[in-house]
Structures are given as C-alpha cells and as structure tokens.
Short mmCIF file of C-alpha atoms in Angstrom, two decimals:
data_model
loop_
_atom_site.label_atom_id
_atom_site.label_comp_id
_atom_site.label_asym_id
_atom_site.label_seq_id
_atom_site.Cartn_x
_atom_site.Cartn_y
_atom_site.Cartn_z
CA MET A 9 -2.85 25.27 -90.49
CA GLY A 10 -6.29 23.98 -91.15
CA LEU A 11 -8.80 22.80 -88.62
CA LEU A 12 -8.94 19.15 -87.63
CA SER A 13 -11.70 17.19 -89.20
CA SER A 14 -14.36 15.84 -86.89
CA ARG A 15 -13.25 12.29 -87.66
CA THR A 16 -9.66 13.05 -86.72
CA PHE A 17 -10.75 14.77 -83.51
CA ARG A 18 -12.86 11.75 -82.49
CA GLN A 19 -9.86 9.49 -83.10
CA ILE A 20 -7.60 11.66 -80.93
CA ALA A 21 -10.21 11.86 -78.14
CA THR A 22 -10.84 8.15 -78.26
CA GLY A 23 -7.11 7.45 -78.03
CA ALA A 24 -6.76 9.75 -75.03
CA LEU A 25 -9.67 8.13 -73.20
CA THR A 26 -8.27 4.73 -73.97
CA GLY A 27 -4.93 5.76 -72.44
CA ILE A 28 -6.61 7.05 -69.29
CA GLU A 29 -8.64 3.87 -68.89
CA GLU A 30 -5.49 1.80 -69.28
CA LYS A 31 -3.83 3.81 -66.52
CA ARG A 32 -6.83 3.32 -64.26
CA ASN A 33 -6.84 -0.41 -64.92
CA ASP A 34 -3.11 -0.50 -64.22
CA MET A 35 -3.72 1.31 -60.93
CA ARG A 36 -6.35 -1.28 -59.96
CA ASP A 37 -3.88 -4.07 -60.70
CA ARG A 38 -1.22 -2.36 -58.60
CA ILE A 39 -3.67 -2.01 -55.74
CA ASP A 40 -4.27 -5.75 -55.80
CA THR A 41 -0.51 -6.36 -55.79
CA TYR A 42 0.07 -3.96 -52.88
CA ARG A 43 -2.85 -5.49 -50.99
CA GLU A 44 -1.35 -8.97 -51.32
CA LYS A 45 2.05 -7.70 -50.16
CA ALA A 46 0.50 -5.81 -47.23
CA VAL A 47 -1.56 -8.82 -46.11
CA THR A 48 1.51 -11.06 -46.35
CA LYS A 49 3.56 -8.56 -44.35
CA LYS A 50 0.77 -8.19 -41.78
CA ASN A 51 0.66 -11.97 -41.30
CA GLU A 52 4.43 -12.07 -40.81
CA ILE A 53 4.35 -9.22 -38.30
CA GLN A 54 1.30 -10.67 -36.52
CA LYS A 55 3.14 -13.98 -36.16
CA LYS A 56 6.11 -12.15 -34.65
CA TYR A 57 3.83 -10.30 -32.21
CA ASN A 58 2.15 -13.57 -31.20
CA GLU A 59 5.58 -15.02 -30.45
CA TYR A 60 6.44 -12.01 -28.26
CA PHE A 61 3.07 -12.26 -26.52
CA ASP A 62 3.33 -16.00 -25.86
CA GLU A 63 6.82 -15.55 -24.45
CA GLU A 64 5.81 -12.77 -22.07
CA LYS A 65 2.63 -14.57 -21.07
CA GLU A 66 4.68 -17.63 -20.12
CA ASN A 67 7.12 -15.42 -18.18
CA ILE A 68 4.32 -13.81 -16.18
CA ASN A 69 2.48 -17.07 -15.55
CA THR A 70 5.73 -18.64 -14.32
CA PHE A 71 6.39 -15.64 -12.07
CA ASN A 72 2.87 -15.84 -10.61
CA GLN A 73 3.21 -19.58 -9.99
CA LEU A 74 6.50 -19.06 -8.17
CA SER A 75 5.18 -16.16 -6.10
CA THR A 76 2.26 -18.34 -5.00
CA LEU A 77 4.74 -21.10 -4.14
CA VAL A 78 7.09 -19.02 -2.00
CA GLY A 79 4.60 -16.50 -0.58
CA ASP A 80 4.34 -12.72 -0.56
CA ASP A 81 7.38 -12.29 1.72
CA TYR A 82 9.57 -13.50 -1.14
CA VAL A 83 8.06 -11.52 -4.02
CA GLY A 84 10.71 -8.79 -3.70
CA LYS A 85 13.51 -11.36 -3.92
CA LEU A 86 11.75 -13.06 -6.83
CA ASN A 87 11.62 -9.71 -8.64
CA SER A 88 15.35 -9.35 -8.09
CA PHE A 89 16.06 -12.90 -9.29
CA ALA A 90 14.09 -12.37 -12.52
CA GLN A 91 15.79 -9.09 -13.50
CA ALA A 92 18.82 -10.65 -15.19
CA SER A 93 16.82 -12.98 -17.44
CA PRO A 94 13.16 -13.97 -17.23
CA ALA A 95 14.09 -17.36 -18.70
CA ARG A 96 15.74 -18.21 -15.36
CA LEU A 97 12.33 -18.46 -13.73
CA SER A 98 11.62 -21.79 -15.39
CA MET A 99 14.64 -23.27 -13.60
CA LEU A 100 12.76 -23.00 -10.30
CA LEU A 101 9.39 -24.33 -11.41
CA ASN A 102 9.91 -28.00 -10.57
CA GLN A 103 11.53 -27.35 -7.17
CA ASN A 104 9.73 -27.53 -3.84
CA ALA A 105 8.95 -24.37 -1.89
CA ASP A 106 11.88 -24.62 0.55
CA VAL A 107 14.43 -25.13 -2.22
CA VAL A 108 13.14 -22.08 -4.10
CA ARG A 109 13.15 -19.96 -0.94
CA SER A 110 16.74 -21.01 -0.22
CA GLU A 111 17.78 -19.90 -3.69
CA LEU A 112 15.93 -16.59 -3.40
CA ASP A 113 17.52 -15.91 0.01
CA LYS A 114 20.71 -15.13 -1.95
CA TYR A 115 19.05 -12.02 -3.42
CA GLN A 116 18.05 -8.63 -2.04
CA ASP A 117 14.46 -7.44 -2.19
CA SER A 118 13.68 -5.36 -5.27
CA ASP A 119 10.91 -2.79 -5.68
CA ALA A 120 10.83 -3.51 -9.41
CA ASP A 121 7.53 -4.89 -10.68
CA PHE A 122 8.38 -7.82 -12.95
CA VAL A 123 4.89 -8.13 -14.43
CA GLN A 124 4.72 -4.42 -15.22
CA GLN A 125 8.17 -4.55 -16.83
CA ARG A 126 7.20 -7.44 -19.10
CA THR A 127 3.95 -5.69 -20.04
CA GLU A 128 5.86 -2.54 -20.98
CA LYS A 129 8.38 -4.60 -22.95
CA LEU A 130 5.59 -6.19 -25.00
CA LYS A 131 4.08 -2.76 -25.60
CA LEU A 132 7.37 -1.48 -27.04
CA ASN A 133 7.63 -4.51 -29.32
CA GLU A 134 4.04 -3.97 -30.45
CA GLN A 135 4.72 -0.31 -31.29
CA GLU A 136 7.79 -1.25 -33.31
CA LEU A 137 5.93 -3.95 -35.22
CA ASN A 138 3.01 -1.65 -35.89
CA GLN A 139 5.38 0.95 -37.32
CA ASN A 140 6.83 -1.69 -39.65
CA LEU A 141 3.34 -2.58 -40.76
CA GLN A 142 2.38 1.04 -41.38
CA ASP A 143 5.54 1.52 -43.44
CA GLN A 144 4.47 -1.38 -45.65
CA VAL A 145 0.92 -0.09 -46.03
CA GLY A 146 2.23 3.39 -46.81
CA LEU A 147 4.34 2.23 -49.76
CA PHE A 148 1.34 2.59 -52.03
CA LYS A 149 0.73 6.26 -51.18
CA GLY A 150 1.71 8.92 -53.74
CA THR A 151 1.84 6.62 -56.78
CA SER A 152 -1.27 7.98 -58.52
CA THR A 153 -1.85 10.60 -61.19
CA LEU A 154 -4.63 13.10 -61.61
CA PHE A 155 -6.72 10.50 -63.40
CA THR A 156 -6.13 7.69 -60.91
CA ARG A 157 -6.13 9.49 -57.54
CA ASP A 158 -9.65 8.42 -56.67
CA ILE A 159 -8.68 4.79 -57.20
CA GLU A 160 -5.58 5.25 -55.00
CA ASP A 161 -7.61 6.83 -52.18
CA ARG A 162 -10.10 3.97 -52.17
CA GLY A 163 -7.29 1.43 -52.44
CA ILE A 164 -5.41 2.83 -49.47
CA LYS A 165 -8.55 2.67 -47.34
CA ASP A 166 -9.15 -0.93 -48.39
CA ILE A 167 -5.55 -1.96 -47.67
CA GLN A 168 -5.60 -0.15 -44.32
CA ALA A 169 -8.82 -1.87 -43.32
CA GLU A 170 -7.56 -5.30 -44.34
CA ALA A 171 -3.94 -5.20 -43.23
CA GLY A 172 -3.29 -1.99 -41.29
CA THR A 173 -3.68 -3.07 -37.65
CA LEU A 174 -2.16 -5.77 -35.49
CA THR A 175 -4.40 -7.88 -33.29
CA SER A 176 -3.05 -7.40 -29.76
CA GLU A 177 -3.95 -9.09 -26.47
CA SER A 178 -3.69 -8.26 -22.77
CA LEU A 179 -1.12 -10.04 -20.63
CA PRO A 180 -2.05 -11.58 -17.27
CA SER A 181 -1.86 -9.30 -14.26
CA THR A 182 0.05 -9.86 -11.04
CA ALA A 183 -1.58 -12.63 -9.02
CA PRO A 184 -1.82 -12.29 -5.22
CA ALA A 185 1.02 -14.34 -3.75
CA GLY A 186 -0.66 -15.30 -0.49
CA PRO A 187 1.25 -16.92 2.38
CA GLY A 188 2.96 -19.50 0.17
CA ILE A 189 2.88 -23.28 -0.10
CA ASP A 190 3.95 -25.47 2.84
CA VAL A 191 3.85 -22.46 5.16
CA LYS A 192 2.25 -23.02 8.54
CA THR A 193 -0.05 -20.29 9.79
CA ARG A 194 -1.30 -21.88 13.01
CA LEU A 195 0.05 -24.11 15.79
CA THR A 196 -1.72 -27.05 17.34
CA ASN A 197 -1.94 -27.24 21.12
CA PRO A 198 0.68 -30.05 21.26
CA GLU A 199 3.03 -27.92 19.15
CA LYS A 200 2.55 -24.99 21.51
CA SER A 201 3.29 -27.15 24.54
CA THR A 202 6.38 -28.70 22.98
CA VAL A 203 8.02 -25.43 21.94
CA ILE A 204 7.33 -23.77 25.31
CA ASN A 205 8.57 -26.80 27.27
CA ASN A 206 11.80 -26.84 25.27
CA PHE A 207 12.29 -23.13 25.97
CA ASP A 208 11.62 -23.63 29.69
CA LYS A 209 14.12 -26.48 29.94
CA LEU A 210 16.77 -24.26 28.43
CA TYR A 211 16.14 -21.00 30.29
CA LYS A 212 14.40 -21.75 33.61
CA THR A 213 17.64 -21.76 35.58
CA ASP A 214 16.65 -20.62 39.06
CA MET A 215 17.31 -22.83 42.07
CA ASP A 216 14.39 -25.20 41.54
CA GLY A 217 14.12 -24.76 37.77
CA THR A 218 10.61 -23.34 37.84
CA GLU A 219 11.27 -19.68 37.04
CA TYR A 220 13.34 -17.65 34.62
CA GLN A 221 16.27 -15.97 36.35
CA MET A 222 15.75 -12.24 36.88
CA SER A 223 18.40 -9.55 36.56
CA ASP A 224 20.25 -8.46 39.69
CA GLU A 225 20.43 -4.90 38.41
CA ASP A 226 16.77 -4.61 37.41
CA PRO A 227 14.31 -7.00 39.08
CA ASP A 228 11.76 -6.25 36.35
CA LYS A 229 14.09 -7.59 33.64
CA TYR A 230 15.22 -11.12 32.85
CA ALA A 231 18.88 -11.95 33.34
CA ASN A 232 19.21 -13.65 29.97
CA PRO A 233 18.87 -11.19 27.05
CA ASN A 234 17.34 -13.90 24.84
CA VAL A 235 14.55 -14.46 27.35
CA GLN A 236 14.04 -10.72 27.69
CA SER A 237 13.81 -10.34 23.90
CA VAL A 238 11.21 -13.09 23.64
CA PHE A 239 8.97 -11.65 26.34
CA ASP A 240 9.35 -8.12 24.97
CA LYS A 241 7.87 -9.42 21.69
CA VAL A 242 5.13 -11.27 23.57
CA ALA A 243 4.16 -8.11 25.46
CA ILE A 244 4.04 -6.08 22.26
CA MET A 245 1.94 -8.75 20.53
CA GLU A 246 -0.59 -8.83 23.37
CA ALA A 247 -0.81 -5.03 23.58
CA ASN A 248 -1.30 -4.60 19.83
CA ALA A 249 -3.87 -7.40 19.73
CA ALA A 250 -5.78 -5.70 22.56
CA GLU A 251 -5.71 -2.40 20.63
CA GLU A 252 -7.22 -4.26 17.66
CA ARG A 253 -9.78 -5.96 19.93
CA VAL A 254 -8.31 -9.40 19.25
CA THR A 255 -8.11 -11.92 22.08
CA LEU A 256 -4.58 -13.31 22.38
CA ASP A 257 -3.43 -15.25 25.42
CA THR A 258 0.16 -15.16 26.62
CA GLN A 259 0.84 -18.86 26.00
CA THR A 260 -0.22 -18.62 22.35
CA ALA A 261 1.84 -15.46 21.80
CA LEU A 262 4.88 -17.05 23.45
CA ALA A 263 4.54 -20.22 21.38
CA GLU A 264 4.25 -18.25 18.14
CA VAL A 265 7.40 -16.24 18.87
CA LEU A 266 9.41 -19.31 19.89
CA TYR A 267 8.25 -21.40 16.93
CA GLN A 268 9.23 -18.70 14.42
CA MET A 269 12.70 -18.47 15.98
CA ASP A 270 13.29 -22.11 15.01
CA ASN A 271 11.24 -21.95 11.79
CA PRO A 272 11.79 -18.61 9.98
CA ASN A 273 9.22 -19.49 7.31
CA TYR A 274 6.45 -19.82 9.88
CA LYS A 275 3.70 -17.25 9.19
CA GLY A 276 1.55 -17.46 12.29
CA ASP A 277 -1.66 -15.46 12.15
CA ASN A 278 -0.72 -13.54 15.30
CA LEU A 279 2.83 -12.63 14.31
CA LYS A 280 1.44 -9.58 12.52
CA PHE A 281 1.09 -8.03 15.98
CA ILE A 282 4.86 -7.88 16.44
CA THR A 283 6.05 -4.31 15.91
CA GLN A 284 9.22 -2.47 16.93
CA ILE A 285 7.53 -0.93 19.95
CA GLY A 286 4.25 -1.33 21.79
CA PRO A 287 1.21 0.94 21.37
CA LYS A 288 1.87 2.84 24.63
CA ASN A 289 5.52 3.63 23.95
CA PRO A 290 6.25 7.39 24.32
CA SER A 291 8.29 7.30 21.11
CA LEU A 292 5.03 7.17 19.18
CA ASN A 293 4.31 10.77 20.27
CA THR A 294 0.60 10.10 20.71
CA ALA A 295 0.26 13.06 23.10
CA GLU A 296 1.79 15.38 20.50
CA PHE A 297 -0.54 13.90 17.90
CA ASP A 298 -3.57 14.54 20.10
CA SER A 299 -2.43 18.12 20.67
CA ALA A 300 -1.93 18.70 16.94
CA GLU A 301 -5.38 17.27 16.31
CA SER A 302 -6.95 19.62 18.83
CA TYR A 303 -5.53 22.57 16.88
CA GLY A 304 -6.35 21.09 13.50
CA ASN A 305 -2.66 20.91 12.56
CA VAL A 306 -2.93 18.27 9.83
CA GLU A 307 0.67 18.60 8.64
CA GLU A 308 2.13 17.83 12.06
CA MET A 309 -0.30 14.93 12.44
CA LYS A 310 0.84 13.49 9.12
CA GLU A 311 4.52 13.79 10.08
CA ILE A 312 3.93 11.86 13.31
CA ALA A 313 1.85 9.18 11.59
CA GLU A 314 4.48 8.72 8.88
CA ARG A 315 7.27 8.24 11.43
CA ASN A 316 5.18 5.69 13.29
CA LYS A 317 4.71 3.41 10.28
CA THR A 318 8.02 1.70 10.98
CA LEU A 319 7.54 1.73 14.75
CA ASN A 320 3.97 0.51 15.13
CA ILE A 321 1.82 0.15 12.01
CA PHE A 322 -1.39 -0.26 14.03
CA ILE A 323 -1.01 3.10 15.78
CA ALA A 324 0.06 4.70 12.50
CA GLU A 325 -3.02 3.38 10.69
CA ASP A 326 -5.28 4.62 13.49
CA MET A 327 -3.67 8.05 13.20
CA LEU A 328 -4.18 8.07 9.43
CA ILE A 329 -7.87 7.36 9.93
CA ARG A 330 -8.16 10.29 12.34
CA ILE A 331 -6.31 12.53 9.88
CA LYS A 332 -8.74 11.56 7.12
CA GLU A 333 -11.71 12.29 9.37
CA LEU A 334 -10.27 15.70 10.27
CA GLU A 335 -9.64 16.58 6.63
CA GLU A 336 -13.19 15.55 5.73
CA ALA A 337 -14.53 17.61 8.62
CA LYS A 338 -12.60 20.66 7.46
CA ALA A 339 -13.79 20.18 3.89
CA SER A 340 -17.40 20.12 5.09
CA GLY A 341 -17.03 23.28 7.14
CA GLU A 342 -16.44 21.57 10.47
CA THR A 343 -13.46 21.92 12.78
CA THR A 344 -12.23 19.35 15.30
CA THR A 345 -11.29 20.41 18.82
CA ALA A 346 -9.97 18.45 21.75
CA THR A 347 -13.52 17.96 22.98
CA GLY A 348 -15.18 16.96 19.73
CA THR A 349 -16.25 18.22 16.32
CA VAL A 350 -18.52 21.26 16.04
CA THR A 351 -19.79 23.20 13.09
CA ASP A 352 -18.51 26.77 12.73
CA LEU A 353 -16.63 27.45 15.99
CA ALA A 354 -16.90 31.17 15.33
CA GLU A 355 -20.60 31.03 16.25
CA VAL A 356 -20.39 29.94 19.89
CA LYS A 357 -22.63 31.51 22.48
CA ALA A 358 -21.12 33.16 25.55
CA ARG A 359 -20.51 31.05 28.65
CA PRO A 360 -23.52 31.02 31.02
CA PRO A 361 -23.10 33.38 34.01
CA SER A 362 -20.81 32.04 36.74
CA PHE A 363 -23.36 32.52 39.51
CA GLY A 364 -27.08 31.96 39.92
CA GLY A 365 -29.53 29.86 37.96
CA GLY A 366 -29.49 26.86 40.27
CA GLN A 367 -28.62 23.31 39.26
CA LYS A 368 -29.68 23.76 35.64
CA ALA A 369 -27.37 26.75 35.14
CA LYS A 370 -24.52 24.84 36.78
CA GLN A 371 -24.99 21.96 34.34
CA GLU A 372 -25.01 24.42 31.42
CA ARG A 373 -21.73 26.00 32.63
CA GLU A 374 -20.12 22.58 33.00
CA ALA A 375 -21.27 21.54 29.52
CA TRP A 376 -19.92 24.79 28.03
CA ASP A 377 -16.57 24.33 29.80
CA ALA A 378 -16.27 20.76 28.55
CA GLN A 379 -17.05 21.74 24.97
CA TYR A 380 -15.42 25.15 24.62
CA GLY A 381 -13.44 25.84 27.79
CA ASN A 382 -10.04 25.27 26.19
CA THR A 383 -10.78 26.90 22.83
CA HIS A 384 -12.94 29.98 23.53
CA PHE A 385 -13.02 33.05 25.73
CA ASN A 386 -16.04 33.30 28.00
CA ASP A 387 -17.79 35.68 25.62
CA GLY A 388 -17.76 32.96 22.92
CA THR A 389 -14.84 34.36 20.90
CA LEU A 390 -12.56 31.70 19.42
CA MET A 391 -8.99 31.80 20.77
CA SER A 392 -6.06 31.82 18.39
CA GLN A 393 -3.81 28.76 18.47
CA ALA A 394 -1.19 30.70 20.44
CA GLN A 395 -3.84 31.75 22.97
CA GLN A 396 -5.12 28.17 23.29
CA GLU A 397 -1.59 26.92 23.93
CA ALA A 398 -0.98 29.62 26.53
CA TRP A 399 -4.27 28.76 28.26
CA ARG A 400 -3.41 25.06 28.43
CA GLU A 401 0.06 25.81 29.84
CA SER A 402 -1.52 28.14 32.37
CA GLN A 403 -4.01 25.50 33.50
CA ALA A 404 -1.23 22.95 33.89
CA LYS A 405 0.53 25.08 36.49
CA LYS A 406 0.02 24.24 40.13
CA GLY A 407 -2.69 26.46 41.59
CA GLY A 408 -3.61 27.75 38.14
CA GLY A 409 -2.00 30.47 36.06
CA LYS A 410 -3.19 33.47 34.09
CA SER A 411 -6.85 34.13 33.55
CA LYS A 412 -8.38 34.09 30.12
CA ASN A 413 -8.68 37.87 30.15
CA SER A 414 -4.96 38.18 30.92
CA ILE A 415 -4.10 35.84 28.05
CA ARG A 416 -6.37 37.87 25.81
CA ARG A 417 -4.51 41.09 26.66
CA LEU A 418 -1.01 39.65 26.44
CA ILE A 419 -1.29 37.43 23.36
CA ASP A 420 -2.81 38.52 20.06
#
C-alpha cells in the first residue's frame, strides 16, 4: 500500500479536528442545558425550604408568644400540648391567659424542648433537600470524553457555584417566658389586710375569737391542721429570707401564703422562699456537710448538696458554692480545713512549747491550736483522716479522751 499524499493527510487531519471541535461545542451546549435545569431545580428546592422555614418560624413564634402569656410555670405543659401537632398552638393564640392555663392544666409537664425539636426537624428537611439538589447537579458528571473533559470540569464548577447550595436561615430561639400575663407578683396593703382578716374570721376560734386554738396534745402546735400548715410555710419563708439577707415581715409572708391558696396563679415575689423544710432542719445534714468539708471529702459534700435540692434549694446552692471553692482551692494547691484554708498543710511548724514564754507564747499556742489543733500532731505532722476523726471523737468525750500521741500509736 502506498503512502498517503500530503493533501489527503491534511484532509483527514482537518476532518478529525473538525469532529473534535464539534464535540466540544456540543459539550458546551449541554453544559448550558444542565445549568438551566440545575438552576430551575435549585429554585424549586429553595422554595420548598422557604416553606418549611416559614412554617417552623411561625410555630416557634407562636410557642414563644404563648409561653410569655402563661408564664414559665406552664412551659412544661405547653411543651406537652404541642407534641401532638404544632398546628394546635394557633388555637390558643386568641384566648386570654386564664383560658389557656386552664387548657394546659389538662397536660403533664414535659421535659421536651419544643423549639429545639422544630429546629432539628428543619435541619433534617434541609439535609434532604440539599441531597436532592446535589443529585441534580451531579447528573452532568461523567458525560465527557478525553477531548471534552476540561470543559466538563469547568462546567461542573460553574453549575455548582450557581446552583449547588441552598440558602438557609436560623430559626428564632426560645424566648424567656417570664411570670406570665395577668399574673400578680405583689399585694397591696389593703389586699394583705383583707386576706388575713378573712383567715382570722375563719380560724380564730378561741373563747373571745382573738387567738388561734392551740393543740391540747402539743401546746406549740395549732389545733387546726390547716392553720398549722399555713404557719409552717410562713416560718420557712421567714427563715429562708433571713438566710438570703432579705427582710420579710410575718404579716407579708402570711398574706402571700393565704392569697396563693385562693389564687393558684399568684406569683408573689416572696413565695420563692417556700421550701419543703427550713434552713435549720436536721434533715439537711449540714453538720455532716461541714465535717466532710473539713476533711476535703468533695464526693460526700456533693451527695448531700444534691439531696438538698428538693428539700431547700437555698441551702443546696450555698453548699454548691462551698464545693466549688474547695475544688478551686485543691486545684491551686490549697486544702480546706475546719478552721480555714491554708497552703500546703504538710509544711506546718511544730506547736509552740506548752510552758514558758509569757503572754506572747500563750497567744501563739492558742493561735496554733485554733488553726491546726484538730488536723495536726504537735510536731506539725498532718494527721490522716482516720486520726483526725478519732481525735475529734476523743475530744467530744466528757473529761477528754486519748491524747494525740496515743492516737498516733493506735491508728496509722
């Protein structure tokens, strides 16, 4: 077979180049077509996302409006009410606060967070829509040849930039509910007088009607259990207020308790001081807490504080503060004892001699005993926890117990 002539070769080459150029032009046309489809699909999906967003935004705004209406005491019930269908919330919008509260009283409190649930729901919808969009954008991939791959790569980037991402927004967050609308938080002096006078007329049943009848079995208790319950709450309120350095007179406390009995939605400022038990109740185990603190037993302190949250939140919060201070002291190299916080208890000087030195030496001995007497041997050595406990028990005995040296020999 003979060689091709130069003219024939040029014709073949020209035809091949023409074919390649046609394929490249065809690829460019296809890119434009895919771009149009992708943009159209993106607009459809974006519209769907906007509908989801607007719906959830309205749900959350309605929830926040209702929580502000009924107050924070009803947020748990409102969460429960909204679980079945968020659309139900709109049914309550045009009602007054008392009507809404009456409806919500039919429901149990729920720990579910409605706003968080709706936010997560929108996020799932957004992920699904984004996947649909990416599927549409990805249809163009893998349709090129060797001679058109560069055009495909650039086209994919252009389509991705123009139509590859949804525009998302952030939903509103949970709004503070506050005390609620039409909720009283304070009584006027006439209101205080009226509610106390009504109570007195009903329960002051002694001979001349000027005193509450006392119990025959216990002269320190009221005969009527309702009266006793009221004054138990009053005593607790006053004691807790005193612990918090808040001035609260008995008449105001009594009026607040009585008014709430007749008006459950009343949110008096001082009612926060009502707890299950008062701050001096032995059930709070404050002595055990103090003992645990003196030994640096944080775990026992935490257990006591946790139990007290339901009994008396004020004492529990005070204990939590002390726990935090002890943990910070330990972290900084300090240790707390029953007599205060000192740095590095292992480096304590020996107790000053028991005799001699005059008044100054006596003052030094007393200062040493106050600071280290229950935690150290007289030579300055730190006692173990078991030794400290034994020393305290010994000191509590009438006439005194074992000496420190005896405790040192008997207990490692």
